[in-house]
Coordinates of C-alpha atoms in Angstrom, one line a residue:
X1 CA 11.7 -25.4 12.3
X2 CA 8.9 -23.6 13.0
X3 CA 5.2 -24.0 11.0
X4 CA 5.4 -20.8 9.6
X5 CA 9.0 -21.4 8.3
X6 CA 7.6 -24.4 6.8
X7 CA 4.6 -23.2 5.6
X8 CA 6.9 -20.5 3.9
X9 CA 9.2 -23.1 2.8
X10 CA 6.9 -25.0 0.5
X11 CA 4.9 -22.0 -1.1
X12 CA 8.4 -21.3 -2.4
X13 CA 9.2 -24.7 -3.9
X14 CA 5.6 -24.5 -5.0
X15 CA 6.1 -21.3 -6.8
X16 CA 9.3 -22.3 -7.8
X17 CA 8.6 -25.2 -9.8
X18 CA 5.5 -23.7 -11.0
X19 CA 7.8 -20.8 -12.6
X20 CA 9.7 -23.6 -13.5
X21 CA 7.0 -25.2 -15.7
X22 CA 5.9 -22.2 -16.7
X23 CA 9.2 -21.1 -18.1
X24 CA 9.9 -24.3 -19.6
X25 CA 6.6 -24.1 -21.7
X26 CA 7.3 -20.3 -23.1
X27 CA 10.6 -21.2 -23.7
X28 CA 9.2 -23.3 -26.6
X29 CA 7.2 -20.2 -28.4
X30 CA 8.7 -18.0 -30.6
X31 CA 8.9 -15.1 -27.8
X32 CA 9.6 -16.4 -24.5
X33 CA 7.4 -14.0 -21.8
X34 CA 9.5 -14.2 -18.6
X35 CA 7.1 -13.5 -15.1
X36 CA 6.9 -9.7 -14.1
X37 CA 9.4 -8.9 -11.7
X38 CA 6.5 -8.6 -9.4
X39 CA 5.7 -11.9 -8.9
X40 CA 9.1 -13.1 -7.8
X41 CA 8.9 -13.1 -3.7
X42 CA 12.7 -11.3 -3.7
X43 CA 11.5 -8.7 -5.8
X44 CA 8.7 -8.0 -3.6
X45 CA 10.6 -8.5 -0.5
X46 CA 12.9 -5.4 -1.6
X47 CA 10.2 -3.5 -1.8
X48 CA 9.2 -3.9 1.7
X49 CA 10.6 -1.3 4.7
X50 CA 13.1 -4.3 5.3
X51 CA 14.1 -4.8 1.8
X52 CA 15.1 -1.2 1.5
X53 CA 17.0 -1.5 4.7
X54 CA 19.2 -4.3 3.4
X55 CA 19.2 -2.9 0.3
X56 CA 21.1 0.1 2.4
X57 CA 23.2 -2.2 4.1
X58 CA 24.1 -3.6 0.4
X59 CA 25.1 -0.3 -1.3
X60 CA 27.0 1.3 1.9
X61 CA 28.2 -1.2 4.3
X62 CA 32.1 -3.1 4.9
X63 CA 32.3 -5.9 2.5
X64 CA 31.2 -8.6 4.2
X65 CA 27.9 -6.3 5.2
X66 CA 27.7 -6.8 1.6
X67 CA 27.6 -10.2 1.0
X68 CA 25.5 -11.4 3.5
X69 CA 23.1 -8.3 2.3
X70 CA 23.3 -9.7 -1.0
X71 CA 22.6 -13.4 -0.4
X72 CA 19.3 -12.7 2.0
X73 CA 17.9 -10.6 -0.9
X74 CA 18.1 -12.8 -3.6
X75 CA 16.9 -15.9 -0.7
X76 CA 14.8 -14.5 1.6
X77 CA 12.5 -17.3 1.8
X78 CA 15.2 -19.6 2.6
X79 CA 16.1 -17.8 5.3
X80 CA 13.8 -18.5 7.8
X81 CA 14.8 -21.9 7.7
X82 CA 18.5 -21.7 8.0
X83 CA 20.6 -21.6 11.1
X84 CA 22.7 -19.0 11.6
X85 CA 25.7 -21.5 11.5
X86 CA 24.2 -22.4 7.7
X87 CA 23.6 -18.9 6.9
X88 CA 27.6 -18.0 7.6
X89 CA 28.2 -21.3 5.5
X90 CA 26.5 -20.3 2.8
X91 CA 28.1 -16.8 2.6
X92 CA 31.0 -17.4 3.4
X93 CA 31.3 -15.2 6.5
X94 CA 31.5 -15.6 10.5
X95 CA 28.7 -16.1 13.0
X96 CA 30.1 -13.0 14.4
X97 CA 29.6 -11.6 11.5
X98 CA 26.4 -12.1 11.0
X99 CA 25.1 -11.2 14.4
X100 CA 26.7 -7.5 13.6
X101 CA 25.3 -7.4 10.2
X102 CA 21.6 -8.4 12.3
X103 CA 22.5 -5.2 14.9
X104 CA 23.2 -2.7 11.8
X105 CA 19.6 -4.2 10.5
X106 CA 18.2 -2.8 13.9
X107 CA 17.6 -6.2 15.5
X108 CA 18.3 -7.6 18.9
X109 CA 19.9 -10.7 16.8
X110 CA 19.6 -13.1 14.0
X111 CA 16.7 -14.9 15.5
X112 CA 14.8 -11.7 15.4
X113 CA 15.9 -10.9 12.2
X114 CA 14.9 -13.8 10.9
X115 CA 11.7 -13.6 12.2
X116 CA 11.1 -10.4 10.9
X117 CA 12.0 -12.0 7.4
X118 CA 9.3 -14.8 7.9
X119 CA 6.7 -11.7 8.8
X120 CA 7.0 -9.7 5.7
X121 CA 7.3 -12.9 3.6
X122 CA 3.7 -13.8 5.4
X123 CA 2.3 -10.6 4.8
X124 CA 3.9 -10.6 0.8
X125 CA 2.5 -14.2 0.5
X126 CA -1.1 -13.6 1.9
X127 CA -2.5 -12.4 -0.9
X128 CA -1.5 -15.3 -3.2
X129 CA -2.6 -17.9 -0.4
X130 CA -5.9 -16.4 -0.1
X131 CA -6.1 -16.2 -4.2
X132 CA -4.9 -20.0 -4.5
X133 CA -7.4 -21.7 -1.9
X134 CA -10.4 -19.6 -3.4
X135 CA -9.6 -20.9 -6.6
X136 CA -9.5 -24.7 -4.8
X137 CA -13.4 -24.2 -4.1
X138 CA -14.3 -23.6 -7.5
X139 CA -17.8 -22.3 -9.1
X140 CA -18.9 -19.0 -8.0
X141 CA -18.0 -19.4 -4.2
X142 CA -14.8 -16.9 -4.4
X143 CA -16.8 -14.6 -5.9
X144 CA -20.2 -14.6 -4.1
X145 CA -17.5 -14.2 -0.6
X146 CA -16.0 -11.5 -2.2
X147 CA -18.9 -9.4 -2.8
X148 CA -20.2 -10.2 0.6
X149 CA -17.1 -9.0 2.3
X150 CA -17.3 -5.6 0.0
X151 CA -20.8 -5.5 1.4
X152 CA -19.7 -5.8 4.8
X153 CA -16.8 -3.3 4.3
X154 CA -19.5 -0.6 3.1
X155 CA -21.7 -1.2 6.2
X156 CA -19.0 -1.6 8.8
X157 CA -17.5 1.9 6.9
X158 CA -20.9 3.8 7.5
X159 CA -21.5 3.0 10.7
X160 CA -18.0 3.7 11.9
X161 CA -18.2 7.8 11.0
X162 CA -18.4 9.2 14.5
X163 CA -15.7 11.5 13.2
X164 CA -17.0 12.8 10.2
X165 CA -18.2 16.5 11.3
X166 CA -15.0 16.8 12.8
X167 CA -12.8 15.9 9.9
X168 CA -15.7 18.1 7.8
X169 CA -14.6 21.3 10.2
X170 CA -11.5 21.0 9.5
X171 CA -11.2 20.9 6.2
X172 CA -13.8 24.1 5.7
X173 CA -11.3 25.8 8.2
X174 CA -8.1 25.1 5.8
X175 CA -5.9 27.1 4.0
X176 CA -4.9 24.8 2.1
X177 CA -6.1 20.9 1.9
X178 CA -3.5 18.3 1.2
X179 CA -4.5 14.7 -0.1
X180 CA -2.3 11.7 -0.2
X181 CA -2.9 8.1 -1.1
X182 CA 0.1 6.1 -3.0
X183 CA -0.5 2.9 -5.1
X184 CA -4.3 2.1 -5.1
X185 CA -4.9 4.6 -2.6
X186 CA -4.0 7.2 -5.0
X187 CA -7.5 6.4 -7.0
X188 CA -9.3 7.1 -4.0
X189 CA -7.4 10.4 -3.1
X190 CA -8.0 11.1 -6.8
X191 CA -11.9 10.9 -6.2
X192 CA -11.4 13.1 -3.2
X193 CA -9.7 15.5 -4.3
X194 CA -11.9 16.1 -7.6
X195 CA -14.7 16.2 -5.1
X196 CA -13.2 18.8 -2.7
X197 CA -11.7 20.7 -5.0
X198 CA -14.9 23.2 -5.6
X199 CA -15.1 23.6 -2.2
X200 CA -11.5 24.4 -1.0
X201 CA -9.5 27.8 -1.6
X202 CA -6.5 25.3 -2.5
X203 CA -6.2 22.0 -2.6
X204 CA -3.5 19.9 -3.6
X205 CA -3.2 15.8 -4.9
X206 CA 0.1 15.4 -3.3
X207 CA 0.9 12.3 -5.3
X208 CA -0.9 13.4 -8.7
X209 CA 2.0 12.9 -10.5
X210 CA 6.2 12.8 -9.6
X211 CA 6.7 10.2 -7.3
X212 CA 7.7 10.5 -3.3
X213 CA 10.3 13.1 -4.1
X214 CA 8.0 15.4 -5.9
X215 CA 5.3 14.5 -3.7
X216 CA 7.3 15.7 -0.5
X217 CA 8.2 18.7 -2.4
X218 CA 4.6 19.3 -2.3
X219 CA 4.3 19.5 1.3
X220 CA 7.3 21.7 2.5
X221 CA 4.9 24.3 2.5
X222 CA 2.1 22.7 4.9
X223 CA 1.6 23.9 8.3
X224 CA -0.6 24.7 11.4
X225 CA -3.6 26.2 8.7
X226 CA -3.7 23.3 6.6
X227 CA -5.1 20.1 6.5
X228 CA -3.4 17.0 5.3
X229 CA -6.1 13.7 4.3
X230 CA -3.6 10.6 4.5
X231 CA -5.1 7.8 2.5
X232 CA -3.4 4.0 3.5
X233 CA -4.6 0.6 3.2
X234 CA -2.8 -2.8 3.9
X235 CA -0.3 -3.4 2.5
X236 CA 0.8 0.0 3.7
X237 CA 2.7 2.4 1.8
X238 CA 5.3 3.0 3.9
X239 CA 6.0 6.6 2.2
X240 CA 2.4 7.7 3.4
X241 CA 3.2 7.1 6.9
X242 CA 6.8 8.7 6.5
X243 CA 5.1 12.1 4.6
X244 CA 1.7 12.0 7.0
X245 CA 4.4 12.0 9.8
X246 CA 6.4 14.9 8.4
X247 CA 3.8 17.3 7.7
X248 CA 2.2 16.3 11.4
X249 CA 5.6 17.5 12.6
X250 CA 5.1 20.7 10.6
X251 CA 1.8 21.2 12.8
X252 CA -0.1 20.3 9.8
X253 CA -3.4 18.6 10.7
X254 CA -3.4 14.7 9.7
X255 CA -7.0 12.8 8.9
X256 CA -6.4 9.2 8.3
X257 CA -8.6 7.7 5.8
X258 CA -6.9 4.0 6.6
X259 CA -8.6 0.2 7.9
X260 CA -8.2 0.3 11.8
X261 CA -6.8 1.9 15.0
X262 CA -3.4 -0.9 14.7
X263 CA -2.8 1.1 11.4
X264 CA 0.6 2.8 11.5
X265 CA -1.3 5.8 10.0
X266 CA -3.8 6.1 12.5
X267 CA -0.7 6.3 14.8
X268 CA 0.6 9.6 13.3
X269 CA -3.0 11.1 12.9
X270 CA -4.5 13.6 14.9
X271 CA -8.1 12.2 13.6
X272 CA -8.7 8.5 11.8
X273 CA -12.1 7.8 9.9
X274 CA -12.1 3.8 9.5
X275 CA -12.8 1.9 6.8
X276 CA -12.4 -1.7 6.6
X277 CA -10.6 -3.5 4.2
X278 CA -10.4 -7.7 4.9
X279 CA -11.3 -9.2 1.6
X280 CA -10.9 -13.0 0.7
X281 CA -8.9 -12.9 -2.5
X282 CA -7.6 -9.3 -2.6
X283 CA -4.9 -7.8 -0.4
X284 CA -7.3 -5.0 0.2
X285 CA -10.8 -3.4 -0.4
X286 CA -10.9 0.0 -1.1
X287 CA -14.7 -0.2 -1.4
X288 CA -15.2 1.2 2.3
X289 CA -12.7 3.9 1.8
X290 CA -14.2 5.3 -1.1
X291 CA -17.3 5.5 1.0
X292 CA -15.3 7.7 3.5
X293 CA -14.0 10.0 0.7
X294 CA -17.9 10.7 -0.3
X295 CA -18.8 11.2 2.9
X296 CA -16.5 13.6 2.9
X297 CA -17.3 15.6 0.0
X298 CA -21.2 15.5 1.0
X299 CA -20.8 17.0 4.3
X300 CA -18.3 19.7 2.9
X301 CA -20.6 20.8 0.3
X302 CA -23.8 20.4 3.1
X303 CA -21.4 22.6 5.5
X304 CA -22.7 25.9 4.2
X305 CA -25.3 27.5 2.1
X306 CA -21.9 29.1 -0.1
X307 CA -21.2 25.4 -0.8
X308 CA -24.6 24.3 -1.8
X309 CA -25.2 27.7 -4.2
X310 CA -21.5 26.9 -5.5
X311 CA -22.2 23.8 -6.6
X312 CA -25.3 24.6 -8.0
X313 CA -23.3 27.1 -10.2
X314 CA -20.9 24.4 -11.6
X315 CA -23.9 22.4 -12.2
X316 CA -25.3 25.4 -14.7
X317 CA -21.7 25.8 -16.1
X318 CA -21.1 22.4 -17.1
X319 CA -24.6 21.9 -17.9
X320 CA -24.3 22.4 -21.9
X321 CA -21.8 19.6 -22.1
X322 CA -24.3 16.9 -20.5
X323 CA -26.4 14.5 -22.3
X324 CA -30.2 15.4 -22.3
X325 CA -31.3 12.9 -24.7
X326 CA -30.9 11.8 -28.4
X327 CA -30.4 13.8 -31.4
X328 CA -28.9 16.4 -28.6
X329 CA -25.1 17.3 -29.0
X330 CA -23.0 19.3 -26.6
X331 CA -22.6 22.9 -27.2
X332 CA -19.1 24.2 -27.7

């Protein structure tokens, strides 16, 4: 077995009897609180690209597709350490079997489906390894190295901007500006887009609201004039890459806002501006992308005197609804 397969091993029977214990103690209050569905590693694992592709394989494949489907979503942790001799055991199926099942996946085999399982279990269980041996040091030490590392994220981020005036062109040229971010990258595009918004003809928060369906809806429409910011940090949202790579194949331009050049959004870019995100308890810092995203929106309001006037106007408009000391209420 290898050390990762063990190392993934115990942090389930860790977790496992910890949920256990956990469990055990709520079930003794007057309303039991079971664990978000989010904590669970299979539920998380479904989630991933890989867990949607069994989950595939579970809902449209032969029977047997289905079993062995079944079993390494509600086990995927186990896997890794089962032959595939234990694996057929277990579900009742031939080693045949499973070797096709592994080839509709889009493996080679089942050792390299298995080791696929043991890489998105690393990168599910990263987070929580990082959390748990910060918490080991005690006092202020996780905190004082996660400040540092925002710190560092900031500086690495400004002095990474070769591309800025680039990016800047580009989005004064637009038609239209599309910006994307899903999960916590959707704050940032958020920011963005309230920031660009004065100085665009249109712009358009692909994921304000609606979900992926609604959000692709959103970009049927983009093409050679427009302008698509794509906003992705680790773990990557694999429905930015998919939509950043449809709208590239619609001759839409694609700016990456993402952590680094091994990004599979930088890979679909025509421009990436890189902002690191390492952090020693949280899965990602979005402190040097939110630095990118006002970068942005000060050198497209620098990028003519129309912008500058323009936002001096909004400044006068909104002007009788800001605070100018007490005793002072807004006009209406």
């Amino acid at each position: 077995m290898s050390s990762l397969s063990v190392r993934l091993v115990k942090h389930y029977w860790k977790f496992s009897f910890s949920q256990y214990m956990k469990n055990t103690m709520q079930s003794r209050l007057p309303a039991p609180v079971t664990a978000p569905a989010a904590q669970r590693p299979e539920h998380a694992f479904a989630e991933t690209d890989l867990g949607r592709r069994l989950l595939g394989l579970q809902a449209s494949g032969s029977s047997s597709q289905r079993a062995v489907a079944e079993h390494l979503l509600r086990n995927p942790v186990r896997l890794v350490a089962r032959s595939i001799e234990e694996l057929a055991q277990e579900t009742g199926v031939s080693t045949a079997t499973i070797s096709r099942f592994a080839r509709h996946a889009g493996f080679g085999g089942y050792p390299e489906m298995r080791g696929a399982v043991a890489t998105t279990l690393q990168e599910i269980l990263q987070p929580v390894e990082k959390l748990r041996a910060r918490l080991e040091q005690g006092g202020d030490a996780p905190m004082a190295q996660g400040l540092e590392a925002t710190l560092a994220n900031v500086r690495a981020t400004a002095e990474s901007l070769g591309g800025l005036g680039a990016a800047v062109a580009r989005l004064a040229a637009a038609r239209t500006v599309y910006v994307m971010g899903f999960g916590l990258s959707a704050h940032v595009a958020a920011v963005l887009a309230l920031g660009l918004q004065p100085f665009c003809p249109t712009l358009v928060n692909v994921v304000e609201f609606g979900g992926t369906e609604i959000a692709a809806g959103r970009l049927m429409n983009a093409g050679p004039q427009d302008v698509l910011v794509a906003i992705s940090f680790p773990r990557y949202a694999s429905d930015a890459v998919h939509l950043a790579r449809y709208a590239h194949d619609r001759g839409t331009h694609v700016i990456a806002i993402t952590d680094s050049p091994a990004s599979p959004l930088a890979r679909v870019a025509d421009q990436s501006l890189f902002a690191p995100s390492a952090h020693p308890i949280l899965s990602s810092s979005l402190a040097g992308a939110m630095v990118a995203a006002e970068a942005l929106v000060s050198g497209m309001m620098m990028s003519n005197r129309d912008n500058v006037a323009h936002a001096s106007r909004l400044t006068d408009a909104i002007s009788a609804y800001l605070y100018r000391g007490d005793g002072d209420r807004p006009k209406r």
